[in-house]
Amino acid sequence: MMKTYILLSLCCLSAHFVSAYDNGVARTPPMGWLAWERFRCATDCDSAPDSCISEKLFMEMADRMVEDGWKDHGYTMINIDDCWSEKQRNANHELEPNHTRFPNGIPALVDYVHSKGLKLGIYADMGKLTCAGYPGTMGYEKIDSQTFAKWKVDMVKYDGCSSNSSEQAVGYPLMSKELNATGHPMIYSCEWPLYQGGLPPKVNYTYVKEICNMWRNYGDIDDNFDSVKNIIQWWGDHQDVLIPAAGPGGWNDPDMLIGGDFGLSFDEARMQFGMWAMLAAPMLVSVDLRTIDPRVREEIYFKRGVIEVSQDPLGVQARRVKGDNNYQLWVKSLIGGDQAVAIMSTRTDGFPAPYVFSLAELNIENPADTYMLTDIFDDEQAKPYSLTDLIHTVINPNGIRMFRAIPYKTSTLVEENIIEIDIL
Ligand code: GAL
């Protein structure tokens, strides 16, 4: 099962070859919910019954995912993070969930989540202890893999606290092998590259994507815009290393989506969501779904055009083609020669800022003469642009504009009576 997987894209314009972990899962970036950024390691259910790490929390999030429409938009994972287990393994050396907070056990929680058509992810750590001091998996890789498979969990996030780099070089591949050996497919989310500094020569992304389905490359996200901005900057600065690593079955992971918590404005939340879609990043929301502002849910997380960019079957990660302290222009190739275009503005000097660009700046491989551009967030009517036409946009402070550019031939436009344009 560990053999190299080759995907030959059907797209006529760009043949895209990807080798990835061959366990059949995460062919597009996983979408769902992850507890950590919002709920951390709250274990005192007496004083915080609604926000402690407990089966009640995960069941309530599963309820919201279904009842509020998340599932219909493709969000299917419910992920447990640190602090779920007992502080000691049982007599058979197995992990067990904390008995007070998970009184019915993980299999019952998995059943509940599965009964809603969702999937459950769990967290472990390849070192001696998890980052919050719970039992680590080092030396218990086989037992823990078999436990997770027996419980029928669908994803394992594998952290790296309490281990050194040579232990990690053994531990991450070993866990991949043991998870695979169970025969029960689980998305394997590694933090290995993060612990190695995220870059070659310490990180060998060719190898990482042969053993993991997604991997954290960079530090933890926090609930503020600087944190989001730093992550995007790092992704742009190191894109030549990161872009070839991403593709169906294996994804760079810039960490959770936090729009809807406390720290981001509406525009900043839109920028994070739009950019995570551009970056083909896992879309794991870490927000209290019971209290999220419905406008953030409906107008950001449920924005169909953005989700289509995120879930595009080619799985190409966007490239930053231009950037300075104020604006960044990004492009991502989509199936059928379409292009997703994002312009980020990090200006905050008080007014919606004008930005002018042309499609020629995107350096599209084998470009069409004309593209129809639809504004993905604002649902403006599609307009045609030649490669050299100037496209005038206006962007809110810390905002994003995102377009889908669809190749169009002049003759098609006229034939379909969509629009008549003058092409010189
Ligand atoms: C960190 C990890 C976070 C979270 C936390 C739990 O190392 O990057 O995403 O899992 O540990 O303790």
PDB file of C-alpha atoms in Angstrom, residues 52-203:
ATOM      1  CA  CYS A  52     -14.350  21.513  28.125  1.00  0.00           C
ATOM      2  CA  ILE A  53     -12.853  18.762  25.964  1.00  0.00           C
ATOM      3  CA  SER A  54     -15.583  16.145  26.332  1.00  0.00           C
ATOM      4  CA  GLU A  55     -17.813  13.899  24.264  1.00  0.00           C
ATOM      5  CA  LYS A  56     -20.586  16.463  24.776  1.00  0.00           C
ATOM      6  CA  LEU A  57     -18.532  19.118  22.940  1.00  0.00           C
ATOM      7  CA  PHE A  58     -17.862  16.900  19.932  1.00  0.00           C
ATOM      8  CA  MET A  59     -21.459  15.654  19.779  1.00  0.00           C
ATOM      9  CA  GLU A  60     -22.760  19.210  19.879  1.00  0.00           C
ATOM     10  CA  MET A  61     -20.386  20.242  17.096  1.00  0.00           C
ATOM     11  CA  ALA A  62     -21.560  17.255  15.029  1.00  0.00           C
ATOM     12  CA  ASP A  63     -25.164  18.358  15.593  1.00  0.00           C
ATOM     13  CA  ARG A  64     -24.384  21.893  14.428  1.00  0.00           C
ATOM     14  CA  MET A  65     -22.465  20.633  11.381  1.00  0.00           C
ATOM     15  CA  VAL A  66     -25.548  18.824  10.202  1.00  0.00           C
ATOM     16  CA  GLU A  67     -28.317  21.128  11.366  1.00  0.00           C
ATOM     17  CA  ASP A  68     -26.702  24.399  10.311  1.00  0.00           C
ATOM     18  CA  GLY A  69     -25.744  23.226   6.826  1.00  0.00           C
ATOM     19  CA  TRP A  70     -21.970  22.714   7.179  1.00  0.00           C
ATOM     20  CA  LYS A  71     -22.207  19.115   6.060  1.00  0.00           C
ATOM     21  CA  ASP A  72     -24.158  20.114   2.950  1.00  0.00           C
ATOM     22  CA  HIS A  73     -21.255  22.373   2.045  1.00  0.00           C
ATOM     23  CA  GLY A  74     -18.682  19.581   2.344  1.00  0.00           C
ATOM     24  CA  TYR A  75     -17.508  19.907   5.962  1.00  0.00           C
ATOM     25  CA  THR A  76     -17.390  16.355   7.271  1.00  0.00           C
ATOM     26  CA  MET A  77     -14.553  15.953   9.799  1.00  0.00           C
ATOM     27  CA  ILE A  78     -14.990  16.427  13.547  1.00  0.00           C
ATOM     28  CA  ASN A  79     -11.514  16.385  15.071  1.00  0.00           C
ATOM     29  CA  ILE A  80     -10.459  15.866  18.658  1.00  0.00           C
ATOM     30  CA  ASP A  81      -7.124  17.454  19.599  1.00  0.00           C
ATOM     31  CA  ASP A  82      -4.944  17.113  22.714  1.00  0.00           C
ATOM     32  CA  CYS A  83      -6.187  16.387  26.264  1.00  0.00           C
ATOM     33  CA  TRP A  84      -8.762  13.716  25.471  1.00  0.00           C
ATOM     34  CA  SER A  85      -7.097  10.726  27.119  1.00  0.00           C
ATOM     35  CA  GLU A  86      -6.473   9.421  30.597  1.00  0.00           C
ATOM     36  CA  LYS A  87      -3.065  10.361  32.024  1.00  0.00           C
ATOM     37  CA  GLN A  88      -2.048   6.687  32.089  1.00  0.00           C
ATOM     38  CA  ARG A  89      -2.373   3.828  29.608  1.00  0.00           C
ATOM     39  CA  ASN A  90      -4.500   0.872  30.735  1.00  0.00           C
ATOM     40  CA  ALA A  91      -3.180  -2.559  31.785  1.00  0.00           C
ATOM     41  CA  ASN A  92      -2.920  -3.575  28.101  1.00  0.00           C
ATOM     42  CA  HIS A  93      -0.867  -0.440  27.380  1.00  0.00           C
ATOM     43  CA  GLU A  94      -3.750   1.068  25.398  1.00  0.00           C
ATOM     44  CA  LEU A  95      -4.836   4.684  25.404  1.00  0.00           C
ATOM     45  CA  GLU A  96      -8.208   5.303  26.963  1.00  0.00           C
ATOM     46  CA  PRO A  97     -10.305   8.447  26.880  1.00  0.00           C
ATOM     47  CA  ASN A  98     -10.763  10.351  30.116  1.00  0.00           C
ATOM     48  CA  HIS A  99     -13.597   8.496  31.800  1.00  0.00           C
ATOM     49  CA  THR A 100     -15.309  11.526  33.260  1.00  0.00           C
ATOM     50  CA  ARG A 101     -15.299  13.587  30.110  1.00  0.00           C
ATOM     51  CA  PHE A 102     -15.898  10.718  27.647  1.00  0.00           C
ATOM     52  CA  PRO A 103     -18.088   8.412  29.783  1.00  0.00           C
ATOM     53  CA  ASN A 104     -19.344   6.420  26.793  1.00  0.00           C
ATOM     54  CA  GLY A 105     -15.934   5.900  25.207  1.00  0.00           C
ATOM     55  CA  ILE A 106     -14.610   6.780  21.753  1.00  0.00           C
ATOM     56  CA  PRO A 107     -16.424   4.010  19.798  1.00  0.00           C
ATOM     57  CA  ALA A 108     -19.770   5.427  20.944  1.00  0.00           C
ATOM     58  CA  LEU A 109     -18.673   8.909  19.881  1.00  0.00           C
ATOM     59  CA  VAL A 110     -17.501   7.560  16.517  1.00  0.00           C
ATOM     60  CA  ASP A 111     -20.880   5.845  16.072  1.00  0.00           C
ATOM     61  CA  TYR A 112     -22.693   9.054  16.886  1.00  0.00           C
ATOM     62  CA  VAL A 113     -20.599  11.089  14.451  1.00  0.00           C
ATOM     63  CA  HIS A 114     -20.873   8.415  11.740  1.00  0.00           C
ATOM     64  CA  SER A 115     -24.637   8.208  12.215  1.00  0.00           C
ATOM     65  CA  LYS A 116     -24.750  11.855  11.141  1.00  0.00           C
ATOM     66  CA  GLY A 117     -22.760  11.119   7.982  1.00  0.00           C
ATOM     67  CA  LEU A 118     -19.647  12.761   9.459  1.00  0.00           C
ATOM     68  CA  LYS A 119     -16.187  11.468  10.364  1.00  0.00           C
ATOM     69  CA  LEU A 120     -14.173  11.568  13.574  1.00  0.00           C
ATOM     70  CA  GLY A 121     -10.500  12.436  13.912  1.00  0.00           C
ATOM     71  CA  ILE A 122      -8.281  11.928  16.943  1.00  0.00           C
ATOM     72  CA  TYR A 123      -4.929  13.264  18.182  1.00  0.00           C
ATOM     73  CA  ALA A 124      -1.742  11.539  19.268  1.00  0.00           C
ATOM     74  CA  ASP A 125       1.911  12.500  19.670  1.00  0.00           C
ATOM     75  CA  MET A 126       4.954  10.605  18.470  1.00  0.00           C
ATOM     76  CA  GLY A 127       7.007  11.554  21.519  1.00  0.00           C
ATOM     77  CA  LYS A 128       6.869  10.374  25.103  1.00  0.00           C
ATOM     78  CA  LEU A 129       4.164  12.900  26.021  1.00  0.00           C
ATOM     79  CA  THR A 130       1.726  15.044  24.057  1.00  0.00           C
ATOM     80  CA  CYS A 131       2.301  18.798  24.082  1.00  0.00           C
ATOM     81  CA  ALA A 132      -0.143  19.110  26.979  1.00  0.00           C
ATOM     82  CA  GLY A 133       1.473  16.263  28.938  1.00  0.00           C
ATOM     83  CA  TYR A 134      -0.780  13.289  28.111  1.00  0.00           C
ATOM     84  CA  PRO A 135       0.695   9.886  27.171  1.00  0.00           C
ATOM     85  CA  GLY A 136       2.636   9.899  23.902  1.00  0.00           C
ATOM     86  CA  THR A 137       2.770   7.106  21.354  1.00  0.00           C
ATOM     87  CA  MET A 138       6.530   6.484  21.166  1.00  0.00           C
ATOM     88  CA  GLY A 139       7.015   2.733  21.560  1.00  0.00           C
ATOM     89  CA  TYR A 140       3.268   2.109  21.242  1.00  0.00           C
ATOM     90  CA  GLU A 141       2.827   2.825  17.523  1.00  0.00           C
ATOM     91  CA  LYS A 142       1.323  -0.560  16.712  1.00  0.00           C
ATOM     92  CA  ILE A 143      -0.978  -0.641  19.727  1.00  0.00           C
ATOM     93  CA  ASP A 144      -2.272   2.892  19.152  1.00  0.00           C
ATOM     94  CA  SER A 145      -2.780   2.371  15.418  1.00  0.00           C
ATOM     95  CA  GLN A 146      -4.749  -0.761  16.136  1.00  0.00           C
ATOM     96  CA  THR A 147      -6.763   0.988  18.835  1.00  0.00           C
ATOM     97  CA  PHE A 148      -7.658   3.834  16.474  1.00  0.00           C
ATOM     98  CA  ALA A 149      -8.579   1.374  13.718  1.00  0.00           C
ATOM     99  CA  LYS A 150     -10.656  -0.706  16.157  1.00  0.00           C
ATOM    100  CA  TRP A 151     -12.480   2.455  17.198  1.00  0.00           C
ATOM    101  CA  LYS A 152     -12.998   3.245  13.469  1.00  0.00           C
ATOM    102  CA  VAL A 153     -11.615   6.765  13.676  1.00  0.00           C
ATOM    103  CA  ASP A 154     -11.101   8.436  10.318  1.00  0.00           C
ATOM    104  CA  MET A 155      -8.120  10.698  10.917  1.00  0.00           C
ATOM    105  CA  VAL A 156      -5.083  10.887  13.191  1.00  0.00           C
ATOM    106  CA  LYS A 157      -3.260  14.145  13.888  1.00  0.00           C
ATOM    107  CA  TYR A 158       0.239  13.177  14.979  1.00  0.00           C
ATOM    108  CA  ASP A 159       2.029  15.861  16.974  1.00  0.00           C
ATOM    109  CA  GLY A 160       5.728  15.846  17.820  1.00  0.00           C
ATOM    110  CA  CYS A 161       6.280  17.210  21.341  1.00  0.00           C
ATOM    111  CA  SER A 162       8.687  15.332  23.641  1.00  0.00           C
ATOM    112  CA  SER A 163      10.750  13.910  20.801  1.00  0.00           C
ATOM    113  CA  ASN A 164      13.968  14.894  19.066  1.00  0.00           C
ATOM    114  CA  SER A 165      14.660  15.064  15.376  1.00  0.00           C
ATOM    115  CA  SER A 166      16.256  11.649  15.053  1.00  0.00           C
ATOM    116  CA  GLU A 167      13.340  10.064  16.918  1.00  0.00           C
ATOM    117  CA  GLN A 168      10.981  11.900  14.573  1.00  0.00           C
ATOM    118  CA  ALA A 169      12.807  10.554  11.526  1.00  0.00           C
ATOM    119  CA  VAL A 170      11.909   7.079  12.774  1.00  0.00           C
ATOM    120  CA  GLY A 171       8.575   7.787  14.457  1.00  0.00           C
ATOM    121  CA  TYR A 172       6.645   9.550  11.691  1.00  0.00           C
ATOM    122  CA  PRO A 173       7.290   6.898   9.011  1.00  0.00           C
ATOM    123  CA  LEU A 174       6.710   4.129  11.555  1.00  0.00           C
ATOM    124  CA  MET A 175       3.279   5.467  12.487  1.00  0.00           C
ATOM    125  CA  SER A 176       2.423   5.785   8.792  1.00  0.00           C
ATOM    126  CA  LYS A 177       3.340   2.141   8.321  1.00  0.00           C
ATOM    127  CA  GLU A 178       1.365   0.979  11.362  1.00  0.00           C
ATOM    128  CA  LEU A 179      -1.731   2.979  10.452  1.00  0.00           C
ATOM    129  CA  ASN A 180      -1.568   1.590   6.935  1.00  0.00           C
ATOM    130  CA  ALA A 181      -1.085  -1.951   8.240  1.00  0.00           C
ATOM    131  CA  THR A 182      -4.422  -1.829  10.058  1.00  0.00           C
ATOM    132  CA  GLY A 183      -6.190  -1.775   6.676  1.00  0.00           C
ATOM    133  CA  HIS A 184      -8.575   0.874   8.011  1.00  0.00           C
ATOM    134  CA  PRO A 185      -7.991   4.087   6.021  1.00  0.00           C
ATOM    135  CA  MET A 186      -7.254   7.063   8.265  1.00  0.00           C
ATOM    136  CA  ILE A 187      -6.114  10.503   7.134  1.00  0.00           C
ATOM    137  CA  TYR A 188      -2.604  10.812   8.568  1.00  0.00           C
ATOM    138  CA  SER A 189      -1.903  14.412   9.559  1.00  0.00           C
ATOM    139  CA  CYS A 190       1.772  14.856  10.488  1.00  0.00           C
ATOM    140  CA  GLU A 191       3.438  17.730  12.248  1.00  0.00           C
ATOM    141  CA  TRP A 192       6.870  16.453  11.239  1.00  0.00           C
ATOM    142  CA  PRO A 193       7.906  19.316   8.897  1.00  0.00           C
ATOM    143  CA  LEU A 194       6.969  21.905  11.520  1.00  0.00           C
ATOM    144  CA  TYR A 195       9.284  20.282  14.054  1.00  0.00           C
ATOM    145  CA  GLN A 196      12.087  20.262  11.441  1.00  0.00           C
ATOM    146  CA  GLY A 197      11.733  23.984  10.696  1.00  0.00           C
ATOM    147  CA  GLY A 198       9.544  23.538   7.623  1.00  0.00           C
ATOM    148  CA  LEU A 199      12.264  23.744   4.971  1.00  0.00           C
ATOM    149  CA  PRO A 200      14.835  21.632   3.148  1.00  0.00           C
ATOM    150  CA  PRO A 201      17.415  20.303   3.633  1.00  0.00           C
ATOM    151  CA  LYS A 202      15.981  19.246   7.004  1.00  0.00           C
ATOM    152  CA  VAL A 203      12.562  18.527   5.476  1.00  0.00           C
TER     153      VAL A 203
END
